[in-house]
Amino acid sequence: MAQLWGGRFTKETDQLVYNFNASISFDQKFYKQDIAGSIAHVTMLAKQNILSEAEKEDIIKGLNEILEEVENGALEITQEYEDIHSFVEANLIKKIGETGKKLHTGRSRNDQVALDMKLYVRDEIQELDQLLKELLQALLTIMKEHIQTFMPGFTHLQKAQPTTLSHHVGAYFEMFKRDRLRLSDIYKRMNLCPLGSGALAGTTYPLDREYTASLLEFDGATRNSMDSVSDRDYLIELLSALSTIMMHLSRFSEEIIIWNTNEYRFVELDDAYSTGSSIMPQKKNPDIAELVRGKTGRVYGALMSMLTTMKGIPLAYNKDMQEDKELTFDAIDTVKGCLALFTGMIKTTTFRKEIMEESAKGGFTNATDVADYLVNKGVAFRDAHSISGRLVLLCIEKNCALDDLQLEDFKNEHELFEKDIYDAISLTTCVNKRETIGAPGKSVMEQVISEYKKYLEE
Ligand code: ARG
């Protein structure tokens, strides 16, 4: 047992209590950030003449050695320390002796851990953003290739109106683009440095908190020390943003799973991204998509867990808050894994253009366009709607598509139907005539794609 606070105690901590309390098994994840925070802290202490220049140099040298040794494996982070802060401090004292004991001047583990977690989250936000960007890049490639790949658009999972794969994938482009915005908003809002808040009420040392903040590339120092050590809002916001990313990935996964069924066959998953069955030789399962869908619950769970942990905590720091780490780490790692795997899967998926197009022809997806044809000739939409409905009924009787009806059948319903009806309700026309911004028509789709291209180049 190696802990920082033995002084006022007369008895050893019970081993079970020690284990229950310890956080080193998980907070070792931010050893790098802990050391970076300490280096900034002593740099500030020396500037304020709280430490001498020589002491500062010694401590920074020792800290950098610890960092190096942890990274190259020479120094192992072991469970004998209570937390990562104790590990670093104890090893610093081992290395440089008495001066090492000055590291914690004007600091508490409460503001230290608040800082470490913020530094860690900042780094992870950048990695998450990069992964989202790579996914967007993959989506854009698909969009460019499939501007004229027709497919049915669905409402209620029923064929509704024809659209294109490019347009469908573009919907996900918008979602993941918003996810990036959410992450960058969180980054901006959380980017204030808590160090110097002490245990809860600041310290009596003449710290220069703004200087520490600038060394660590924060926009400034936080403005209330009690809030600083007990604020976990940014984690709740992050977990909410991560849940939304998972919700988007899960919806897309669900579509891939549906499109991969024997009934749809819209996609062919790459062998490298699907798995077989131990009993049924014919099986090729979309396990990656299913796992992404499944792991969504786990990330939602982290959000619920964090909200629940925080709801009853009086000011300021309470040990409950240590619970923020494992679940946040797990949620971040889960989302990073899912983003990388999903991107790999979607990049290697083959979209079966012919089958999608064949499917778009069925289900009377051009029934609205039959009505629109009459509207263009002066018929009121409500009347045109019911005429088109009766034609659909006729098709169901004849077991054919609207395109397969005779001109006579059309004319029986309304004399304004002419030969050009066939062209008016062809898939190409139905899609490409939809030219308002946001619609699947070729020209607007090209415009949107070129905007997306510029956005990804920024
Ligand atoms: N491991 C603790 C945490 O994650 C560090 C802060 C400890 N502070 C304290 N007063 N016990 O929250």
Short mmCIF file of C-alpha atoms and ligand atoms in Angstrom, two decimals:
data_model
loop_
_atom_site.label_atom_id
_atom_site.label_comp_id
_atom_site.label_asym_id
_atom_site.label_seq_id
_atom_site.Cartn_x
_atom_site.Cartn_y
_atom_site.Cartn_z
CA MET A 1 0.00 0.00 0.00
CA ALA A 2 1.48 3.32 -1.01
CA GLN A 3 -0.60 6.34 -0.23
CA LEU A 4 -0.04 10.06 0.10
CA TRP A 5 -1.88 10.71 3.35
CA GLY A 6 -0.68 8.45 6.23
CA GLY A 7 0.16 11.26 8.71
CA ARG A 8 -2.97 11.57 10.83
CA PHE A 9 -3.74 7.85 10.82
CA THR A 10 -2.70 5.41 13.57
CA LYS A 11 -3.87 2.24 11.88
CA GLU A 12 -3.12 0.71 8.49
CA THR A 13 -5.98 0.80 6.00
CA ASP A 14 -7.78 -2.49 5.75
CA GLN A 15 -6.65 -4.20 2.54
CA LEU A 16 -10.19 -4.54 1.22
CA VAL A 17 -10.84 -0.84 1.91
CA TYR A 18 -7.61 0.05 0.18
CA ASN A 19 -8.50 -1.99 -2.87
CA PHE A 20 -12.01 -0.57 -2.97
CA ASN A 21 -10.68 2.96 -2.81
CA ALA A 22 -7.75 2.62 -5.21
CA SER A 23 -8.02 3.90 -8.76
CA ILE A 24 -4.62 3.08 -10.23
CA SER A 25 -5.99 0.17 -12.25
CA PHE A 26 -7.82 2.66 -14.44
CA ASP A 27 -6.46 6.16 -13.85
CA GLN A 28 -3.05 4.98 -15.09
CA LYS A 29 -4.61 5.63 -18.47
CA PHE A 30 -3.78 9.31 -18.07
CA TYR A 31 -0.18 9.06 -16.79
CA LYS A 32 0.92 11.27 -19.68
CA GLN A 33 -1.58 13.99 -18.87
CA ASP A 34 -0.76 13.76 -15.15
CA ILE A 35 2.92 14.37 -15.86
CA ALA A 36 2.19 17.20 -18.32
CA GLY A 37 -0.02 18.87 -15.68
CA SER A 38 2.72 18.54 -13.05
CA ILE A 39 5.32 20.04 -15.36
CA ALA A 40 3.09 23.06 -16.00
CA HIS A 41 2.37 23.34 -12.27
CA VAL A 42 6.04 23.46 -11.19
CA THR A 43 6.89 25.80 -14.05
CA MET A 44 4.31 28.19 -12.63
CA LEU A 45 5.51 27.63 -9.03
CA ALA A 46 9.05 28.64 -10.05
CA LYS A 47 7.84 31.69 -11.95
CA GLN A 48 6.05 32.78 -8.77
CA ASN A 49 9.18 32.12 -6.67
CA ILE A 50 7.40 29.41 -4.71
CA LEU A 51 10.02 26.94 -5.96
CA SER A 52 13.57 27.82 -7.01
CA GLU A 53 14.69 27.48 -10.62
CA ALA A 54 16.99 24.60 -9.62
CA GLU A 55 14.15 22.76 -7.88
CA LYS A 56 11.94 23.25 -10.90
CA GLU A 57 14.67 21.90 -13.24
CA ASP A 58 15.20 18.85 -11.02
CA ILE A 59 11.53 18.05 -10.80
CA ILE A 60 10.90 18.47 -14.53
CA LYS A 61 13.90 16.29 -15.37
CA GLY A 62 12.64 13.61 -13.00
CA LEU A 63 9.11 13.78 -14.41
CA ASN A 64 10.36 13.50 -17.97
CA GLU A 65 12.42 10.47 -17.02
CA ILE A 66 9.37 8.83 -15.47
CA LEU A 67 7.43 9.50 -18.64
CA GLU A 68 10.15 8.03 -20.79
CA GLU A 69 10.55 4.97 -18.62
CA VAL A 70 6.84 4.28 -18.50
CA GLU A 71 6.69 4.58 -22.28
CA ASN A 72 9.65 2.29 -22.95
CA GLY A 73 8.55 -0.23 -20.36
CA ALA A 74 11.45 0.27 -17.93
CA LEU A 75 9.03 1.51 -15.27
CA GLU A 76 5.86 -0.43 -14.74
CA ILE A 77 2.75 1.15 -13.26
CA THR A 78 1.85 -1.34 -10.51
CA GLN A 79 -1.13 -1.76 -8.20
CA GLU A 80 0.93 -0.98 -5.09
CA TYR A 81 0.09 2.72 -5.52
CA GLU A 82 -3.31 4.13 -4.73
CA ASP A 83 -3.61 6.18 -7.88
CA ILE A 84 -1.57 7.55 -10.76
CA HIS A 85 -0.81 10.75 -8.82
CA SER A 86 0.80 8.76 -5.99
CA PHE A 87 2.71 6.63 -8.48
CA VAL A 88 4.25 9.65 -10.17
CA GLU A 89 5.06 11.46 -6.94
CA ALA A 90 6.56 8.39 -5.23
CA ASN A 91 8.74 7.65 -8.24
CA LEU A 92 9.82 11.27 -8.45
CA ILE A 93 10.96 11.18 -4.81
CA LYS A 94 12.77 7.90 -5.49
CA LYS A 95 14.57 9.56 -8.37
CA ILE A 96 15.44 13.04 -7.14
CA GLY A 97 15.03 12.76 -3.37
CA GLU A 98 13.73 15.53 -1.07
CA THR A 99 12.96 18.06 -3.82
CA GLY A 100 10.40 15.63 -5.20
CA LYS A 101 8.34 16.20 -2.08
CA LYS A 102 7.74 19.80 -3.21
CA LEU A 103 5.82 18.82 -6.34
CA HIS A 104 2.43 18.88 -4.64
CA THR A 105 2.85 22.43 -3.25
CA GLY A 106 -0.31 24.46 -3.81
CA ARG A 107 -2.22 21.58 -5.30
CA SER A 108 -4.76 18.96 -4.24
CA ARG A 109 -5.58 15.70 -5.94
CA ASN A 110 -9.02 17.17 -6.43
CA ASP A 111 -7.89 19.87 -8.82
CA GLN A 112 -5.17 17.58 -10.15
CA VAL A 113 -7.58 14.85 -11.17
CA ALA A 114 -10.00 17.41 -12.59
CA LEU A 115 -7.15 18.68 -14.75
CA ASP A 116 -5.94 15.23 -15.81
CA MET A 117 -9.39 14.17 -16.89
CA LYS A 118 -9.89 17.35 -18.89
CA LEU A 119 -6.52 16.96 -20.60
CA TYR A 120 -7.34 13.34 -21.39
CA VAL A 121 -10.77 14.16 -22.77
CA ARG A 122 -9.34 16.98 -24.90
CA ASP A 123 -6.89 14.55 -26.53
CA GLU A 124 -9.58 11.96 -27.05
CA ILE A 125 -11.96 14.48 -28.62
CA GLN A 126 -9.32 15.15 -31.23
CA GLU A 127 -8.94 11.44 -31.97
CA LEU A 128 -12.69 10.96 -32.14
CA ASP A 129 -12.94 13.89 -34.54
CA GLN A 130 -10.29 12.36 -36.78
CA LEU A 131 -12.16 9.04 -36.85
CA LEU A 132 -15.40 10.83 -37.71
CA LYS A 133 -13.60 12.65 -40.48
CA GLU A 134 -12.32 9.38 -41.92
CA LEU A 135 -15.83 7.96 -41.84
CA LEU A 136 -17.13 11.06 -43.65
CA GLN A 137 -14.41 10.65 -46.24
CA ALA A 138 -15.54 7.06 -46.86
CA LEU A 139 -19.17 8.18 -47.12
CA LEU A 140 -18.28 10.91 -49.58
CA THR A 141 -16.52 8.39 -51.82
CA ILE A 142 -19.69 6.28 -51.91
CA MET A 143 -21.80 9.36 -52.56
CA LYS A 144 -19.69 10.41 -55.53
CA GLU A 145 -19.90 6.96 -57.07
CA HIS A 146 -23.63 6.52 -56.68
CA ILE A 147 -25.27 9.75 -57.77
CA GLN A 148 -27.32 7.77 -60.26
CA THR A 149 -27.70 4.53 -58.33
CA PHE A 150 -31.45 4.41 -57.90
CA MET A 151 -33.01 2.80 -54.88
CA PRO A 152 -36.30 2.96 -53.04
CA GLY A 153 -36.56 5.57 -50.29
CA PHE A 154 -38.58 4.28 -47.34
CA THR A 155 -41.04 5.59 -44.80
CA HIS A 156 -42.42 3.14 -42.22
CA LEU A 157 -39.91 0.71 -43.82
CA GLN A 158 -42.27 0.63 -46.81
CA LYS A 159 -41.12 1.70 -50.23
CA ALA A 160 -42.14 5.33 -50.58
CA GLN A 161 -40.43 7.30 -53.34
CA PRO A 162 -37.37 6.61 -55.45
CA THR A 163 -34.10 8.13 -54.39
CA THR A 164 -30.42 7.36 -54.86
CA LEU A 165 -27.79 5.66 -52.76
CA SER A 166 -25.87 8.92 -52.82
CA HIS A 167 -28.82 10.74 -51.27
CA HIS A 168 -29.41 8.02 -48.69
CA VAL A 169 -25.75 7.95 -47.60
CA GLY A 170 -25.78 11.76 -47.61
CA ALA A 171 -28.27 11.65 -44.73
CA TYR A 172 -25.63 9.93 -42.63
CA PHE A 173 -23.04 12.42 -43.80
CA GLU A 174 -25.18 15.15 -42.24
CA MET A 175 -25.52 13.21 -38.98
CA PHE A 176 -21.81 12.58 -38.53
CA LYS A 177 -21.06 16.14 -39.52
CA ARG A 178 -23.27 17.32 -36.66
CA ASP A 179 -21.47 14.89 -34.37
CA ARG A 180 -18.20 16.64 -35.15
CA LEU A 181 -19.77 20.00 -34.38
CA ARG A 182 -21.04 18.70 -31.06
CA LEU A 183 -17.56 17.52 -30.10
CA SER A 184 -16.00 20.83 -31.01
CA ASP A 185 -18.63 22.73 -28.98
CA ILE A 186 -17.87 20.57 -25.94
CA TYR A 187 -14.16 21.18 -26.41
CA LYS A 188 -14.68 24.93 -26.45
CA ARG A 189 -16.92 24.95 -23.39
CA MET A 190 -14.72 22.71 -21.25
CA ASN A 191 -11.44 24.37 -22.20
CA LEU A 192 -10.81 26.20 -18.90
CA CYS A 193 -8.12 25.08 -16.50
CA PRO A 194 -9.15 23.89 -13.00
CA LEU A 195 -5.61 23.64 -11.62
CA GLY A 196 -5.00 25.95 -8.67
CA SER A 197 -8.47 25.36 -7.28
CA GLY A 198 -6.88 23.21 -4.58
CA ALA A 199 -9.11 20.89 -2.60
CA LEU A 200 -12.06 23.26 -3.03
CA ALA A 201 -11.21 26.78 -1.86
CA GLY A 202 -8.09 27.73 -3.78
CA THR A 203 -4.76 28.04 -1.97
CA THR A 204 -2.88 30.65 0.05
CA TYR A 205 0.09 30.55 -2.34
CA PRO A 206 0.37 33.33 -4.92
CA LEU A 207 -0.34 31.00 -7.82
CA ASP A 208 -0.63 32.39 -11.34
CA ARG A 209 -3.50 30.29 -12.56
CA GLU A 210 -3.81 32.04 -15.91
CA TYR A 211 -0.17 31.24 -16.59
CA THR A 212 -0.66 27.52 -15.82
CA ALA A 213 -3.74 27.58 -18.04
CA SER A 214 -1.81 29.08 -20.93
CA LEU A 215 1.03 26.56 -20.56
CA LEU A 216 -1.54 23.80 -21.00
CA GLU A 217 -3.27 25.53 -23.91
CA PHE A 218 -6.48 26.31 -22.09
CA ASP A 219 -8.44 29.43 -22.94
CA GLY A 220 -8.11 30.58 -19.34
CA ALA A 221 -8.55 29.56 -15.70
CA THR A 222 -11.91 28.49 -14.24
CA ARG A 223 -13.72 31.07 -12.12
CA ASN A 224 -14.99 29.15 -9.11
CA SER A 225 -12.78 26.68 -7.30
CA MET A 226 -15.65 24.69 -5.80
CA ASP A 227 -17.22 24.21 -9.19
CA SER A 228 -13.81 23.43 -10.72
CA VAL A 229 -13.18 20.37 -8.56
CA SER A 230 -16.70 19.02 -8.85
CA ASP A 231 -17.73 19.91 -12.38
CA ARG A 232 -18.38 16.84 -14.49
CA ASP A 233 -20.77 18.55 -16.93
CA TYR A 234 -18.32 18.19 -19.79
CA LEU A 235 -18.24 14.43 -19.26
CA ILE A 236 -22.02 14.27 -19.34
CA GLU A 237 -22.00 16.34 -22.52
CA LEU A 238 -19.32 14.12 -24.00
CA LEU A 239 -21.20 10.93 -23.11
CA SER A 240 -24.31 12.42 -24.63
CA ALA A 241 -22.43 13.27 -27.84
CA LEU A 242 -20.92 9.78 -27.86
CA SER A 243 -24.38 8.26 -27.38
CA THR A 244 -25.59 10.25 -30.37
CA ILE A 245 -22.68 9.02 -32.49
CA MET A 246 -23.56 5.46 -31.48
CA MET A 247 -27.22 6.05 -32.24
CA HIS A 248 -26.23 7.16 -35.75
CA LEU A 249 -23.87 4.23 -36.23
CA SER A 250 -26.54 1.90 -34.94
CA ARG A 251 -29.18 3.17 -37.36
CA PHE A 252 -26.78 2.78 -40.25
CA SER A 253 -25.81 -0.69 -39.00
CA GLU A 254 -29.45 -1.65 -38.88
CA GLU A 255 -29.83 -0.62 -42.52
CA ILE A 256 -26.77 -2.59 -43.53
CA ILE A 257 -28.18 -5.62 -41.71
CA ILE A 258 -31.51 -5.23 -43.53
CA TRP A 259 -29.81 -4.60 -46.88
CA ASN A 260 -27.70 -7.69 -46.35
CA THR A 261 -30.68 -10.03 -45.82
CA ASN A 262 -31.54 -12.66 -48.44
CA GLU A 263 -34.73 -10.71 -49.10
CA TYR A 264 -33.05 -7.38 -49.93
CA ARG A 265 -29.56 -8.28 -51.17
CA PHE A 266 -28.76 -4.56 -51.69
CA VAL A 267 -25.25 -5.07 -50.35
CA GLU A 268 -22.53 -7.64 -50.36
CA LEU A 269 -20.29 -7.40 -47.31
CA ASP A 270 -16.63 -8.06 -47.79
CA ASP A 271 -15.49 -11.46 -46.50
CA ALA A 272 -13.02 -9.67 -44.22
CA TYR A 273 -15.93 -7.89 -42.50
CA SER A 274 -18.35 -10.76 -42.08
CA THR A 275 -18.33 -14.03 -40.23
CA GLY A 276 -19.57 -17.57 -40.79
CA SER A 277 -21.67 -19.94 -38.76
CA SER A 278 -20.27 -22.95 -36.96
CA ILE A 279 -23.18 -25.09 -38.09
CA MET A 280 -24.72 -23.55 -41.23
CA PRO A 281 -22.14 -23.57 -44.03
CA GLN A 282 -24.09 -21.16 -46.24
CA LYS A 283 -24.10 -18.33 -43.66
CA LYS A 284 -22.29 -15.02 -44.01
CA ASN A 285 -23.31 -12.87 -41.09
CA PRO A 286 -23.09 -9.09 -40.61
CA ASP A 287 -21.55 -9.44 -37.14
CA ILE A 288 -19.68 -6.12 -37.22
CA ALA A 289 -22.85 -4.16 -37.89
CA GLU A 290 -24.65 -6.17 -35.20
CA LEU A 291 -21.91 -5.55 -32.66
CA VAL A 292 -21.91 -1.82 -33.36
CA ARG A 293 -25.68 -1.82 -32.88
CA GLY A 294 -25.25 -3.83 -29.69
CA LYS A 295 -22.54 -1.68 -28.19
CA THR A 296 -24.79 1.37 -28.45
CA GLY A 297 -26.56 0.26 -25.28
CA ARG A 298 -23.28 0.20 -23.44
CA VAL A 299 -22.51 3.81 -24.30
CA TYR A 300 -26.05 4.95 -23.39
CA GLY A 301 -25.47 3.12 -20.10
CA ALA A 302 -22.39 5.21 -19.38
CA LEU A 303 -24.41 8.41 -19.87
CA MET A 304 -27.18 7.23 -17.52
CA SER A 305 -24.62 6.07 -15.01
CA MET A 306 -22.80 9.40 -14.98
CA LEU A 307 -26.00 11.42 -14.67
CA THR A 308 -27.11 9.22 -11.79
CA THR A 309 -23.76 9.43 -10.02
CA MET A 310 -23.83 13.22 -10.13
CA LYS A 311 -27.40 13.85 -9.11
CA GLY A 312 -27.00 13.67 -5.35
CA ILE A 313 -23.54 15.10 -4.84
CA PRO A 314 -23.27 18.15 -2.60
CA LEU A 315 -20.45 20.61 -3.24
CA ALA A 316 -17.60 20.14 -3.64
CA TYR A 317 -15.50 17.04 -4.41
CA ASN A 318 -16.85 13.68 -3.24
CA LYS A 319 -15.31 10.31 -3.92
CA ASP A 320 -18.34 9.23 -5.96
CA MET A 321 -16.78 11.26 -8.74
CA GLN A 322 -13.99 8.74 -9.15
CA GLU A 323 -16.67 6.66 -10.87
CA ASP A 324 -16.50 9.04 -13.84
CA LYS A 325 -13.35 7.41 -15.16
CA GLU A 326 -13.97 3.77 -16.00
CA LEU A 327 -17.26 4.44 -17.71
CA THR A 328 -15.97 7.42 -19.69
CA PHE A 329 -12.86 5.53 -20.77
CA ASP A 330 -14.97 2.56 -21.78
CA ALA A 331 -17.41 4.73 -23.72
CA ILE A 332 -14.62 6.55 -25.56
CA ASP A 333 -12.80 3.32 -26.43
CA THR A 334 -16.04 1.69 -27.54
CA VAL A 335 -16.95 4.58 -29.84
CA LYS A 336 -13.44 4.76 -31.28
CA GLY A 337 -13.49 1.03 -32.00
CA CYS A 338 -16.94 1.20 -33.56
CA LEU A 339 -16.06 4.18 -35.76
CA ALA A 340 -12.92 2.49 -37.06
CA LEU A 341 -14.64 -0.85 -37.71
CA PHE A 342 -17.71 0.70 -39.28
CA THR A 343 -15.55 2.78 -41.62
CA GLY A 344 -13.62 -0.32 -42.66
CA MET A 345 -16.84 -2.21 -43.25
CA ILE A 346 -18.58 0.48 -45.29
CA LYS A 347 -15.46 1.10 -47.41
CA THR A 348 -15.34 -2.55 -48.46
CA THR A 349 -19.07 -3.05 -48.98
CA THR A 350 -20.30 -3.65 -52.52
CA PHE A 351 -23.58 -1.96 -53.35
CA ARG A 352 -25.65 -3.94 -55.84
CA LYS A 353 -26.86 -1.25 -58.18
CA GLU A 354 -29.09 -3.47 -60.34
CA ILE A 355 -30.90 -5.00 -57.40
CA MET A 356 -31.44 -1.60 -55.80
CA GLU A 357 -32.79 -0.21 -59.05
CA GLU A 358 -35.05 -3.22 -59.60
CA SER A 359 -36.38 -2.74 -56.08
CA ALA A 360 -37.00 0.97 -56.70
CA LYS A 361 -39.18 0.03 -59.66
CA GLY A 362 -41.44 -2.07 -57.46
CA GLY A 363 -43.73 -0.85 -54.71
CA PHE A 364 -45.23 1.93 -56.84
CA THR A 365 -42.60 4.41 -55.70
CA ASN A 366 -43.55 6.60 -58.64
CA ALA A 367 -47.23 6.89 -57.68
CA THR A 368 -46.67 10.47 -56.44
CA ASP A 369 -45.15 11.31 -59.81
CA VAL A 370 -48.25 10.00 -61.63
CA ALA A 371 -50.28 12.45 -59.56
CA ASP A 372 -47.76 15.26 -60.16
CA TYR A 373 -48.06 14.63 -63.93
CA LEU A 374 -51.75 15.44 -63.80
CA VAL A 375 -51.19 18.40 -61.49
CA ASN A 376 -48.82 19.83 -64.08
CA LYS A 377 -51.68 19.58 -66.54
CA GLY A 378 -54.01 21.52 -64.30
CA VAL A 379 -55.72 18.80 -62.23
CA ALA A 380 -56.03 19.56 -58.50
CA PHE A 381 -53.58 17.54 -56.39
CA ARG A 382 -56.28 15.89 -54.26
CA ASP A 383 -58.06 14.59 -57.40
CA ALA A 384 -54.78 13.55 -59.00
CA HIS A 385 -53.89 11.71 -55.77
CA SER A 386 -57.02 9.60 -55.91
CA ILE A 387 -56.65 8.89 -59.65
CA SER A 388 -53.11 7.68 -59.04
CA GLY A 389 -54.41 5.57 -56.14
CA ARG A 390 -56.96 3.87 -58.41
CA LEU A 391 -54.22 3.16 -60.96
CA VAL A 392 -52.15 1.53 -58.20
CA LEU A 393 -55.15 -0.64 -57.36
CA LEU A 394 -55.38 -1.66 -61.00
CA CYS A 395 -51.68 -2.56 -60.98
CA ILE A 396 -52.17 -4.72 -57.89
CA GLU A 397 -54.98 -6.55 -59.73
CA LYS A 398 -52.79 -7.01 -62.79
CA ASN A 399 -49.68 -7.71 -60.73
CA CYS A 400 -47.63 -5.13 -62.63
CA ALA A 401 -45.86 -1.78 -62.13
CA LEU A 402 -47.36 1.61 -63.06
CA ASP A 403 -44.84 1.77 -65.89
CA ASP A 404 -46.31 -1.47 -67.32
CA LEU A 405 -49.89 -0.18 -67.70
CA GLN A 406 -51.23 0.50 -71.20
CA LEU A 407 -51.83 4.12 -72.19
CA GLU A 408 -55.49 3.08 -72.44
CA ASP A 409 -55.52 2.17 -68.73
CA PHE A 410 -54.20 5.63 -67.90
CA LYS A 411 -56.67 7.31 -70.23
CA ASN A 412 -59.57 5.40 -68.68
CA GLU A 413 -58.79 7.23 -65.46
CA HIS A 414 -58.14 10.65 -67.01
CA GLU A 415 -58.10 11.90 -70.59
CA LEU A 416 -55.11 14.20 -69.94
CA PHE A 417 -52.73 11.22 -69.80
CA GLU A 418 -50.57 11.08 -72.95
CA LYS A 419 -47.64 8.96 -74.15
CA ASP A 420 -45.17 11.16 -72.28
CA ILE A 421 -46.48 9.70 -68.99
CA TYR A 422 -43.96 6.86 -69.32
CA ASP A 423 -41.04 9.22 -69.43
CA ALA A 424 -42.53 11.35 -66.65
CA ILE A 425 -42.67 8.41 -64.25
CA SER A 426 -39.42 6.71 -65.20
CA LEU A 427 -36.95 6.34 -62.32
CA THR A 428 -34.50 8.73 -63.90
CA THR A 429 -37.12 11.44 -64.23
CA CYS A 430 -38.58 10.82 -60.78
CA VAL A 431 -35.21 11.27 -59.15
CA ASN A 432 -33.57 13.90 -61.29
CA LYS A 433 -36.58 16.20 -61.40
CA ARG A 434 -36.26 16.59 -57.66
CA GLU A 435 -33.94 19.51 -57.85
CA THR A 436 -34.61 21.59 -54.79
CA ILE A 437 -31.62 21.79 -52.49
CA GLY A 438 -31.49 18.72 -50.24
CA ALA A 439 -33.34 16.50 -52.75
CA PRO A 440 -31.78 13.58 -54.68
CA GLY A 441 -31.81 15.17 -58.19
CA LYS A 442 -28.49 14.86 -60.00
CA SER A 443 -27.59 18.53 -60.21
CA VAL A 444 -28.36 19.40 -56.57
CA MET A 445 -26.67 16.23 -55.40
CA GLU A 446 -23.54 17.28 -57.28
CA GLN A 447 -23.71 20.69 -55.65
CA VAL A 448 -24.02 19.21 -52.17
CA ILE A 449 -21.18 16.76 -52.84
CA SER A 450 -18.87 19.57 -53.87
CA GLU A 451 -19.74 21.43 -50.65
CA TYR A 452 -18.94 18.29 -48.63
CA LYS A 453 -15.65 17.95 -50.47
CA LYS A 454 -14.65 21.49 -49.52
CA TYR A 455 -15.78 20.93 -45.94
CA LEU A 456 -13.51 17.88 -45.62
CA GLU A 457 -10.58 19.79 -47.05
CA GLU A 458 -10.81 22.47 -44.35
N1 ARG B 1 -8.82 9.04 -7.60
C1 ARG B 1 -9.51 10.21 -7.26
C2 ARG B 1 -10.58 10.49 -8.30
O1 ARG B 1 -10.52 9.94 -9.34
C3 ARG B 1 -8.56 11.37 -7.20
C4 ARG B 1 -8.99 12.46 -6.28
C5 ARG B 1 -8.85 12.02 -4.88
N2 ARG B 1 -9.24 13.03 -3.97
C6 ARG B 1 -9.62 12.75 -2.71
N3 ARG B 1 -9.97 13.73 -1.98
N4 ARG B 1 -9.64 11.52 -2.27
O2 ARG B 1 -11.48 11.24 -8.08
#
